[in-house]
CSV table of C-alpha atoms and ligand atoms in Angstrom, one decimal:
chain,number,residue,atom,x,y,z
A,1,MET,CA,-89.8,81.5,-64.6
A,2,PHE,CA,-88.0,80.4,-67.5
A,3,ASP,CA,-87.3,83.7,-68.9
A,4,PHE,CA,-85.1,82.5,-71.4
A,5,ILE,CA,-88.1,80.6,-73.3
A,6,THR,CA,-89.8,83.2,-75.4
A,7,GLU,CA,-93.0,82.7,-77.1
A,8,GLU,CA,-91.0,81.7,-80.4
A,9,HIS,CA,-90.2,78.7,-78.3
A,10,ARG,CA,-93.2,78.0,-77.0
A,11,MET,CA,-94.4,77.7,-80.7
A,12,ILE,CA,-92.0,75.4,-81.9
A,13,GLN,CA,-92.8,73.2,-78.4
A,14,GLN,CA,-96.3,73.4,-79.3
A,15,ALA,CA,-95.7,72.6,-83.0
A,16,ALA,CA,-93.8,69.5,-81.9
A,17,ARG,CA,-96.4,68.5,-79.4
A,18,ASP,CA,-99.1,68.8,-82.2
A,19,PHE,CA,-97.2,66.9,-85.0
A,20,ALA,CA,-96.3,64.3,-82.3
A,21,ARG,CA,-100.0,63.6,-81.1
A,22,LYS,CA,-101.9,63.8,-84.7
A,23,GLU,CA,-99.0,62.1,-86.8
A,24,ILE,CA,-96.9,59.7,-84.5
A,25,ALA,CA,-99.2,58.7,-81.7
A,26,PRO,CA,-101.3,56.3,-84.1
A,27,ILE,CA,-98.5,54.5,-85.7
A,28,ALA,CA,-96.0,54.5,-82.5
A,29,ALA,CA,-97.3,51.1,-81.7
A,30,HIS,CA,-97.3,49.5,-84.9
A,31,HIS,CA,-93.8,50.2,-85.3
A,32,ASP,CA,-92.7,49.2,-82.3
A,33,GLU,CA,-94.2,45.8,-83.0
A,34,THR,CA,-92.6,45.5,-86.5
A,35,GLY,CA,-89.4,47.3,-86.1
A,36,GLU,CA,-90.4,49.0,-89.6
A,37,PHE,CA,-88.5,52.7,-90.0
A,38,PRO,CA,-91.0,55.2,-90.1
A,39,ILE,CA,-89.9,57.1,-92.9
A,40,ASP,CA,-92.9,58.7,-94.0
A,41,THR,CA,-93.3,60.7,-90.5
A,42,ILE,CA,-89.4,61.4,-90.6
A,43,ARG,CA,-89.6,62.8,-94.0
A,44,LYS,CA,-92.4,65.2,-92.5
A,45,MET,CA,-90.7,66.1,-89.6
A,46,GLY,CA,-87.7,67.2,-92.1
A,47,GLU,CA,-90.5,69.0,-94.2
A,48,LEU,CA,-91.3,70.9,-91.1
A,49,GLY,CA,-88.0,71.8,-89.8
A,50,PHE,CA,-87.6,69.5,-86.8
A,51,MET,CA,-84.2,67.8,-88.3
A,52,GLY,CA,-82.3,71.0,-88.3
A,53,ILE,CA,-83.6,73.2,-85.8
A,54,GLU,CA,-80.2,74.9,-84.6
A,55,VAL,CA,-79.1,74.5,-88.6
A,56,PRO,CA,-78.8,78.5,-90.2
A,57,GLU,CA,-81.6,79.1,-92.5
A,58,GLU,CA,-79.0,79.4,-95.4
A,59,TYR,CA,-78.3,75.7,-95.1
A,60,GLY,CA,-82.0,74.8,-94.8
A,61,GLY,CA,-82.2,74.6,-90.9
A,62,VAL,CA,-84.6,76.5,-88.9
A,63,GLY,CA,-81.9,78.8,-87.0
A,64,MET,CA,-83.2,78.6,-83.8
A,65,ASP,CA,-80.9,77.7,-80.4
A,66,THR,CA,-80.6,74.7,-78.3
A,67,ILE,CA,-83.5,75.5,-76.1
A,68,ALA,CA,-85.8,75.4,-78.9
A,69,TYR,CA,-84.3,72.1,-80.3
A,70,VAL,CA,-84.9,70.7,-76.2
A,71,LEU,CA,-88.2,71.9,-76.2
A,72,ALA,CA,-89.1,70.4,-79.2
A,73,LEU,CA,-87.2,67.0,-78.9
A,74,ILE,CA,-89.3,66.4,-75.4
A,75,GLU,CA,-92.3,66.6,-77.3
A,76,ILE,CA,-91.6,64.4,-80.1
A,77,SER,CA,-89.8,61.8,-77.4
A,78,LYS,CA,-93.0,62.1,-75.3
A,79,VAL,CA,-95.1,60.0,-77.6
A,80,ASP,CA,-92.3,58.0,-79.4
A,81,ALA,CA,-88.6,57.4,-78.4
A,82,SER,CA,-87.6,56.0,-81.7
A,83,HIS,CA,-88.7,59.3,-83.5
A,84,GLY,CA,-86.6,60.8,-80.8
A,85,THR,CA,-83.3,58.9,-81.4
A,86,ILE,CA,-83.6,59.8,-85.5
A,87,MET,CA,-84.5,63.1,-84.7
A,88,SER,CA,-81.7,63.7,-82.2
A,89,VAL,CA,-79.0,62.0,-84.4
A,90,ASN,CA,-79.8,64.1,-87.7
A,91,ASN,CA,-79.8,67.3,-85.2
A,92,SER,CA,-76.7,66.9,-82.8
A,93,LEU,CA,-74.7,64.1,-84.4
A,94,PHE,CA,-75.0,64.9,-87.7
A,95,ALA,CA,-75.9,68.4,-88.5
A,96,ASN,CA,-73.9,69.7,-85.4
A,97,GLY,CA,-70.6,68.3,-86.7
A,98,ILE,CA,-70.8,69.8,-90.2
A,99,ILE,CA,-71.7,73.5,-88.7
A,100,LYS,CA,-68.9,73.4,-86.3
A,101,TYR,CA,-66.2,71.7,-88.3
A,102,GLY,CA,-67.4,71.3,-91.8
A,103,SER,CA,-66.4,73.4,-94.9
A,104,GLU,CA,-68.6,75.3,-97.0
A,105,HIS,CA,-68.6,72.8,-99.9
A,106,LEU,CA,-69.7,70.1,-96.9
A,107,LYS,CA,-72.2,72.4,-95.5
A,108,GLN,CA,-73.7,72.9,-98.7
A,109,THR,CA,-73.6,69.7,-100.1
A,110,TYR,CA,-74.6,67.2,-97.1
A,111,LEU,CA,-76.9,69.4,-94.6
A,112,VAL,CA,-79.4,70.6,-97.0
A,113,PRO,CA,-81.0,67.1,-97.8
A,114,VAL,CA,-80.7,65.8,-94.0
A,115,VAL,CA,-82.1,69.0,-92.6
A,116,THR,CA,-85.4,68.8,-95.1
A,117,GLY,CA,-86.1,65.3,-94.7
A,118,GLU,CA,-85.1,63.9,-98.3
A,119,ALA,CA,-82.1,62.3,-96.5
A,120,ILE,CA,-81.0,60.6,-93.4
A,121,GLY,CA,-77.8,61.3,-91.8
A,122,ALA,CA,-75.8,59.2,-89.2
A,123,TYR,CA,-73.0,59.4,-86.9
A,124,SER,CA,-70.3,56.5,-86.5
A,125,LEU,CA,-67.7,56.3,-83.8
A,126,THR,CA,-68.3,52.7,-82.1
A,127,GLU,CA,-66.5,49.4,-83.3
A,128,PRO,CA,-67.2,45.7,-82.4
A,129,MET,CA,-64.1,46.1,-79.9
A,130,SER,CA,-64.3,49.7,-79.0
A,131,GLY,CA,-67.3,51.4,-77.3
A,132,SER,CA,-66.8,53.1,-74.2
A,133,ASP,CA,-63.1,53.0,-75.0
A,134,ALA,CA,-63.6,55.1,-78.3
A,135,GLY,CA,-60.2,56.1,-79.0
A,136,ASN,CA,-59.1,52.4,-79.7
A,137,MET,CA,-60.5,52.3,-83.0
A,138,LYS,CA,-59.3,50.0,-85.9
A,139,THR,CA,-60.8,51.5,-88.8
A,140,ARG,CA,-58.3,52.7,-90.9
A,141,ALA,CA,-58.1,55.7,-93.5
A,142,VAL,CA,-55.2,55.7,-95.8
A,143,LEU,CA,-54.5,58.8,-97.9
A,144,ASN,CA,-53.8,57.3,-101.6
A,145,ASP,CA,-50.3,58.6,-103.1
A,146,ALA,CA,-51.8,61.2,-105.5
A,147,GLY,CA,-53.4,62.8,-102.4
A,148,THR,CA,-57.0,62.9,-103.5
A,149,HIS,CA,-58.6,60.1,-101.6
A,150,TYR,CA,-58.8,58.3,-98.5
A,151,VAL,CA,-59.2,54.4,-98.9
A,152,ILE,CA,-61.3,53.5,-95.9
A,153,ASN,CA,-61.6,49.8,-94.3
A,154,GLY,CA,-62.8,48.4,-91.5
A,155,VAL,CA,-66.3,47.7,-89.5
A,156,LYS,CA,-68.3,49.9,-87.4
A,157,SER,CA,-71.2,49.0,-85.4
A,158,TRP,CA,-74.3,50.1,-83.5
A,159,VAL,CA,-74.8,53.0,-86.0
A,160,THR,CA,-78.0,54.7,-85.3
A,161,SER,CA,-80.1,54.9,-88.8
A,162,ALA,CA,-77.2,53.2,-90.6
A,163,PRO,CA,-79.9,50.9,-92.5
A,164,TYR,CA,-81.3,54.0,-94.2
A,165,ALA,CA,-78.7,56.4,-93.8
A,166,ASP,CA,-77.9,58.4,-96.8
A,167,TYR,CA,-74.7,60.2,-95.3
A,168,ILE,CA,-72.7,59.1,-92.6
A,169,VAL,CA,-70.1,61.3,-90.2
A,170,LEU,CA,-67.2,58.6,-89.8
A,171,PHE,CA,-64.4,58.6,-87.5
A,172,ALA,CA,-61.1,56.6,-88.6
A,173,MET,CA,-57.6,56.0,-88.0
A,174,THR,CA,-55.1,58.0,-90.1
A,175,ASP,CA,-52.3,57.6,-87.7
A,176,PRO,CA,-52.6,54.5,-85.6
A,177,GLU,CA,-49.2,55.5,-83.7
A,178,LYS,CA,-50.6,58.6,-82.4
A,179,LYS,CA,-53.6,57.0,-80.9
A,180,HIS,CA,-56.5,59.5,-80.6
A,181,ARG,CA,-54.5,62.0,-81.7
A,182,GLY,CA,-54.5,59.9,-85.2
A,183,VAL,CA,-58.1,59.8,-85.7
A,184,SER,CA,-59.9,61.8,-88.4
A,185,ALA,CA,-63.4,62.7,-89.2
A,186,PHE,CA,-65.1,62.1,-92.6
A,187,LEU,CA,-68.2,62.4,-94.6
A,188,ILE,CA,-69.4,59.2,-96.4
A,189,GLU,CA,-72.2,58.4,-98.7
A,190,THR,CA,-73.4,55.2,-98.7
A,191,ASP,CA,-74.3,54.9,-101.8
A,192,GLU,CA,-70.7,54.8,-103.0
A,193,PRO,CA,-68.5,51.3,-103.7
A,194,GLY,CA,-66.9,49.8,-101.0
A,195,PHE,CA,-69.8,50.7,-98.1
A,196,SER,CA,-72.0,48.0,-97.3
A,197,ARG,CA,-74.4,47.3,-93.6
A,198,GLY,CA,-74.6,44.7,-91.9
A,199,LYS,CA,-77.6,43.2,-90.5
A,200,THR,CA,-80.1,45.3,-89.0
A,201,GLU,CA,-79.9,44.8,-84.8
A,202,PRO,CA,-83.0,43.1,-83.4
A,203,LYS,CA,-83.3,45.5,-80.2
A,204,LEU,CA,-85.1,45.6,-76.5
A,205,GLY,CA,-86.4,49.1,-77.4
A,206,ILE,CA,-86.3,52.3,-79.7
A,207,ARG,CA,-87.4,49.4,-82.1
A,208,ALA,CA,-88.3,51.4,-84.9
A,209,SER,CA,-85.0,53.3,-84.9
A,210,ALA,CA,-83.1,51.0,-87.0
A,211,THR,CA,-79.6,50.0,-86.3
A,212,SER,CA,-76.7,48.3,-87.9
A,213,GLU,CA,-73.1,47.6,-88.4
A,214,ILE,CA,-71.5,49.2,-91.4
A,215,HIS,CA,-68.5,47.6,-93.8
A,216,PHE,CA,-65.8,49.4,-95.3
A,217,ASP,CA,-63.9,47.5,-97.9
A,218,ASN,CA,-61.7,50.0,-99.8
A,219,TYR,CA,-64.2,52.9,-99.7
A,220,GLU,CA,-62.6,55.8,-101.5
A,221,CYS,CA,-63.5,59.0,-99.7
A,222,PRO,CA,-62.3,62.0,-101.4
A,223,VAL,CA,-60.1,64.3,-99.0
A,224,GLU,CA,-62.6,67.4,-99.4
A,225,ASN,CA,-64.8,65.2,-97.3
A,226,ARG,CA,-62.5,65.2,-94.3
A,227,LEU,CA,-64.3,67.1,-91.5
A,228,GLY,CA,-61.7,69.5,-89.7
A,229,GLU,CA,-57.9,68.5,-89.7
A,230,GLU,CA,-56.3,65.3,-89.9
A,231,GLY,CA,-55.6,64.1,-86.3
A,232,GLN,CA,-58.5,66.2,-85.1
A,233,GLY,CA,-61.2,63.5,-85.4
A,234,PHE,CA,-61.5,62.4,-81.6
A,235,LYS,CA,-62.1,65.7,-80.5
A,236,ILE,CA,-64.6,66.6,-83.0
A,237,ALA,CA,-66.1,63.0,-81.8
A,238,MET,CA,-66.0,64.3,-78.2
A,239,SER,CA,-67.2,67.8,-78.9
A,240,VAL,CA,-70.1,66.4,-80.9
A,241,LEU,CA,-71.1,64.1,-78.5
A,242,ASP,CA,-71.3,67.1,-75.9
A,243,ALA,CA,-74.3,68.0,-77.9
A,244,GLY,CA,-75.8,64.8,-78.5
A,245,ARG,CA,-75.9,64.0,-74.9
A,246,ILE,CA,-78.2,67.0,-74.3
A,247,GLY,CA,-80.7,65.3,-77.0
A,248,ILE,CA,-80.6,61.8,-75.3
A,249,ALA,CA,-81.2,63.5,-71.9
A,250,SER,CA,-84.2,65.4,-73.7
A,251,GLN,CA,-85.4,62.3,-75.2
A,252,ALA,CA,-85.1,60.4,-72.1
A,253,LEU,CA,-87.0,63.2,-70.3
A,254,GLY,CA,-90.1,62.7,-72.8
A,255,ILE,CA,-90.3,59.4,-72.3
A,256,ALA,CA,-90.2,59.8,-68.5
A,257,GLU,CA,-93.1,62.6,-68.5
A,258,ALA,CA,-95.2,60.5,-70.6
A,259,ALA,CA,-94.8,57.2,-68.1
A,260,MET,CA,-95.7,59.9,-65.1
A,261,GLU,CA,-98.5,61.4,-66.6
A,262,ALA,CA,-100.1,57.9,-67.5
A,263,SER,CA,-99.2,57.3,-63.8
A,264,ILE,CA,-101.1,60.0,-62.2
A,265,ALA,CA,-104.1,59.5,-64.6
A,266,TYR,CA,-104.4,56.0,-63.4
A,267,SER,CA,-103.8,56.8,-59.6
A,268,LYS,CA,-107.0,58.9,-60.1
A,269,GLU,CA,-109.3,56.1,-61.6
A,270,ARG,CA,-107.7,52.8,-60.5
A,271,GLU,CA,-109.5,51.5,-57.4
A,272,ALA,CA,-108.4,48.8,-54.8
A,273,PHE,CA,-109.6,48.3,-51.0
A,274,GLY,CA,-112.5,50.9,-51.8
A,275,LYS,CA,-110.0,53.5,-52.3
A,276,LYS,CA,-108.3,55.3,-55.4
A,277,ILE,CA,-105.0,53.9,-55.4
A,278,GLY,CA,-103.5,57.5,-55.5
A,279,GLN,CA,-105.0,57.7,-51.8
A,280,PHE,CA,-102.5,55.2,-50.6
A,281,GLN,CA,-99.1,56.5,-49.3
A,282,MET,CA,-96.8,54.1,-51.4
A,283,ILE,CA,-98.5,55.4,-54.3
A,284,GLN,CA,-97.9,58.6,-53.5
A,285,GLN,CA,-94.4,58.7,-52.8
A,286,LYS,CA,-93.8,57.0,-56.2
A,287,LEU,CA,-95.8,59.9,-57.7
A,288,ALA,CA,-93.7,62.9,-55.7
A,289,ASP,CA,-90.6,61.1,-56.5
A,290,MET,CA,-91.3,60.7,-60.5
A,291,LYS,CA,-92.0,64.6,-60.3
A,292,THR,CA,-89.2,65.5,-58.7
A,293,ARG,CA,-86.9,63.6,-60.5
A,294,VAL,CA,-88.5,64.7,-64.1
A,295,GLU,CA,-88.3,68.5,-63.3
A,296,ALA,CA,-84.6,68.1,-61.7
A,297,SER,CA,-83.8,66.6,-65.0
A,298,ARG,CA,-85.6,69.3,-66.9
A,299,LEU,CA,-83.3,72.1,-65.2
A,300,LEU,CA,-80.2,70.0,-66.0
A,301,ILE,CA,-81.2,69.7,-69.6
A,302,TYR,CA,-81.7,73.6,-69.5
A,303,GLN,CA,-78.6,74.2,-67.9
A,304,ALA,CA,-76.8,72.3,-70.2
A,305,ALA,CA,-78.4,73.8,-73.4
A,306,LEU,CA,-77.6,77.2,-72.1
A,307,ALA,CA,-74.3,76.5,-71.8
A,308,LYS,CA,-74.0,75.2,-75.0
A,309,MET,CA,-75.4,78.3,-76.5
A,310,ALA,CA,-72.8,80.4,-74.3
A,311,SER,CA,-70.1,78.4,-75.9
A,312,ARG,CA,-71.0,79.7,-79.2
A,313,GLU,CA,-69.5,83.1,-77.8
A,314,THR,CA,-66.6,81.8,-75.3
A,315,GLY,CA,-65.9,78.7,-77.1
A,316,ALA,CA,-66.1,77.2,-73.5
A,317,ARG,CA,-66.6,73.2,-73.3
A,318,TYR,CA,-70.4,72.5,-71.8
A,319,THR,CA,-68.9,68.8,-71.2
A,320,MET,CA,-69.7,68.5,-67.3
A,321,GLU,CA,-73.2,70.1,-68.0
A,322,SER,CA,-74.1,67.9,-70.8
A,323,SER,CA,-73.0,64.6,-68.8
A,324,MET,CA,-74.8,65.7,-65.8
A,325,ALA,CA,-77.8,66.2,-67.8
A,326,LYS,CA,-77.6,62.9,-69.9
A,327,LEU,CA,-76.4,60.9,-66.6
A,328,PHE,CA,-79.6,62.6,-64.5
A,329,ALA,CA,-82.5,62.5,-67.0
A,330,SER,CA,-81.5,58.8,-68.2
A,331,GLU,CA,-81.5,57.1,-64.8
A,332,THR,CA,-84.8,59.1,-64.1
A,333,ALA,CA,-86.4,57.7,-67.3
A,334,MET,CA,-85.5,54.4,-66.3
A,335,TRP,CA,-86.5,54.4,-63.0
A,336,VAL,CA,-89.7,56.2,-63.5
A,337,THR,CA,-90.8,54.0,-66.1
A,338,THR,CA,-90.0,51.1,-63.7
A,339,GLN,CA,-92.1,52.6,-61.3
A,340,ALA,CA,-95.0,53.2,-64.0
A,341,VAL,CA,-95.4,49.4,-65.0
A,342,GLN,CA,-95.4,48.8,-61.1
A,343,ILE,CA,-98.2,51.3,-60.6
A,344,HIS,CA,-99.9,49.9,-63.5
A,345,GLY,CA,-100.0,46.4,-62.3
A,346,GLY,CA,-100.8,43.9,-64.9
A,347,MET,CA,-101.9,46.4,-67.2
A,348,GLY,CA,-98.2,47.9,-66.9
A,349,TYR,CA,-97.0,44.6,-68.3
A,350,SER,CA,-99.6,44.4,-71.1
A,351,LYS,CA,-99.0,45.5,-74.8
A,352,GLU,CA,-102.3,47.1,-74.7
A,353,LEU,CA,-101.0,50.4,-73.1
A,354,PRO,CA,-97.7,52.0,-74.2
A,355,LEU,CA,-96.1,51.7,-70.4
A,356,GLU,CA,-94.2,48.5,-71.2
A,357,ARG,CA,-92.8,50.2,-74.5
A,358,TYR,CA,-91.6,53.4,-72.3
A,359,PHE,CA,-89.6,51.1,-70.4
A,360,ARG,CA,-88.4,49.1,-72.8
A,361,ASP,CA,-87.3,52.6,-74.7
A,362,ALA,CA,-85.9,54.1,-71.6
A,363,LYS,CA,-83.2,51.7,-70.9
A,364,ILE,CA,-80.8,52.5,-74.3
A,365,THR,CA,-80.7,56.2,-72.8
A,366,GLU,CA,-78.4,54.9,-69.6
A,367,ILE,CA,-76.1,52.9,-72.8
A,368,TYR,CA,-75.8,54.7,-76.1
A,369,GLU,CA,-73.8,58.4,-76.5
A,370,GLY,CA,-71.7,57.0,-73.4
A,371,THR,CA,-73.2,55.1,-70.6
A,372,SER,CA,-73.8,56.2,-67.0
A,373,GLU,CA,-70.4,54.7,-66.0
A,374,ILE,CA,-68.9,56.6,-68.9
A,375,GLN,CA,-70.9,60.1,-67.9
A,376,ARG,CA,-69.7,59.6,-64.0
A,377,MET,CA,-66.4,59.2,-65.3
A,378,VAL,CA,-66.2,62.3,-67.2
A,379,ILE,CA,-68.1,64.4,-64.2
A,380,ALA,CA,-65.7,63.4,-62.0
A,381,ARG,CA,-62.5,63.8,-64.0
A,382,GLY,CA,-63.8,67.4,-64.7
A,383,LEU,CA,-64.0,68.0,-60.9
A,384,THR,CA,-60.8,66.6,-60.2
A,385,GLY,CA,-58.8,67.0,-63.3
A,386,LEU,CA,-57.4,63.7,-62.7
A,387,HIS,CA,-57.2,61.0,-65.1
B,1,CAA,N1,-64.4,68.0,-76.3
B,1,CAA,C1,-63.1,68.3,-76.5
B,1,CAA,N2,-61.9,67.6,-76.5
B,1,CAA,C2,-62.2,66.6,-75.6
B,1,CAA,C3,-63.6,66.4,-74.9
B,1,CAA,C4,-64.7,66.8,-75.3
B,1,CAA,N3,-66.0,66.6,-74.4
B,1,CAA,N4,-63.2,65.1,-74.3
B,1,CAA,C5,-61.9,65.1,-74.3
B,1,CAA,N5,-61.3,65.7,-75.2
B,1,CAA,C6,-59.8,65.4,-75.4
B,1,CAA,C7,-59.3,65.6,-74.3
B,1,CAA,O1,-58.8,67.0,-73.9
B,1,CAA,C8,-57.8,65.1,-74.9
B,1,CAA,O2,-57.0,65.8,-75.5
B,1,CAA,P1,-55.6,66.1,-75.8
B,1,CAA,O3,-55.1,64.7,-76.9
B,1,CAA,O4,-54.8,67.0,-76.3
B,1,CAA,O5,-55.2,65.4,-74.5
B,1,CAA,C9,-58.4,64.1,-75.8
B,1,CAA,O6,-59.8,64.4,-76.1
B,1,CAA,C10,-58.4,62.5,-74.9
B,1,CAA,O7,-59.4,63.0,-74.2
B,1,CAA,P2,-59.3,61.7,-72.9
B,1,CAA,O8,-58.0,61.7,-72.3
B,1,CAA,O9,-60.1,62.3,-71.6
B,1,CAA,O10,-59.9,60.5,-73.8
B,1,CAA,P3,-60.2,58.9,-73.0
B,1,CAA,O11,-59.5,58.0,-74.3
B,1,CAA,O12,-59.6,59.0,-71.6
B,1,CAA,O13,-61.7,58.7,-72.9
B,1,CAA,C11,-63.9,59.0,-72.9
B,1,CAA,C12,-62.5,59.8,-73.0
B,1,CAA,C13,-64.6,60.2,-72.1
B,1,CAA,C14,-64.0,57.9,-72.0
B,1,CAA,C15,-64.5,58.9,-74.2
B,1,CAA,O14,-63.8,57.7,-74.9
B,1,CAA,C16,-65.9,58.9,-74.2
B,1,CAA,O15,-66.8,59.5,-74.2
B,1,CAA,N6,-66.2,57.4,-74.5
B,1,CAA,C17,-67.7,57.1,-74.8
B,1,CAA,C18,-68.0,57.1,-76.2
B,1,CAA,C19,-69.6,57.5,-76.3
B,1,CAA,O16,-70.0,58.3,-75.9
B,1,CAA,N7,-69.8,56.6,-77.5
B,1,CAA,C20,-70.8,56.5,-78.3
B,1,CAA,C21,-71.0,56.4,-79.6
B,1,CAA,S1,-72.6,57.2,-80.6
B,1,CAA,C22,-73.6,56.3,-80.4
B,1,CAA,O17,-73.9,56.0,-79.1
B,1,CAA,C23,-74.7,55.8,-81.2
B,1,CAA,C24,-75.5,56.5,-81.8
B,1,CAA,O18,-75.8,56.2,-82.9
B,1,CAA,C25,-76.5,57.5,-81.1
């Protein structure tokens, strides 16, 4: 049916499925419980190529396309959304921006270690007082008199993987008077003076994916570590998020599929009033709606992935396709996991099964990389052209 999915795509999908079942499934509950960052499996995923699926082979990646990326990410997230988040940030938010806007120096220096799993990447846009209104950031980057370094000061928040990140794609104001047109992008090394981390956030879900504030106190960033031109940062941030949102949609679909499959199995086993619960129409309705929403999400993700692939040739934006996929798949994940807990009753609420983890993990997909409200705004603006 989907003739754009090749034998090679199926192979990476199967490899991700096998890895997730063998290596991630046995540790997922423990890492959720303790909040420990799963560094060993993340490194292995890098060695197997899962951290740079679309990165060209010359920079250590697998050199495949967005369909390969989404197929692999769905499989990893189906077993553990925390691993899915870390994979998504390394692939889409970190590597994608460097491939698209980075100089040869940045590509050579920073892509290889992250893509091969030796290092962890992150992306930092949000600040304590600017989340959805991303252009309203306060972190400043001032070029020194010699023109060799930017001196960066400020605080960024909710940075996925920051507690373990070696390198971060950072957005900061170089010219505040120009508002969003005064934002620039930088590649930051976290072991340099002037960089520090705040406390790791205690979170409802994706608890094994570490998140923290980051602080810049006269941090000196070499000029050659700027991504793109001065003032181009906001557009870089937005276009990288167009790619990132396809990743979050895939993560959401993985979570939804896991909850749906558990619900189908339980409906065929569990009995009440002398029947399998799957024989009751109220359960049937939930299962039918789960499957329909899951498959609709998949189609929107494929549409966005194909639009992203086409944009390499045409340069056309795929903002709406990406927002629609993220919006629908994340709301599907929240709805499906809610219904799955309900179908499982008390067992759905128990930590003995992973259902309550799926339910907690699903929520973030409606929030990060742009809330559902922001996705609706982006889609409506795309339709009307009105601001
Ligand atoms: N691609 C390229 N350029 C884009 C673009 C895109 N997708 N979207 C907007 N632009 C350009 C516009 O064309 C415009 O250009 P000009 O200056 O030439 O006119 C400029 O950017 C400003 O655009 P808007 O007027 O639309 O900007 P806005 O201030 O009204 O807001 C927004 C836009 C959509 C609300 C945006 O701020 C947004 O997406 N907010 C949500 C931020 C977000 O997703 N944050 C998540 C951070 S990452 C994360 O979650 C953590 C993690 O680690 C996983």
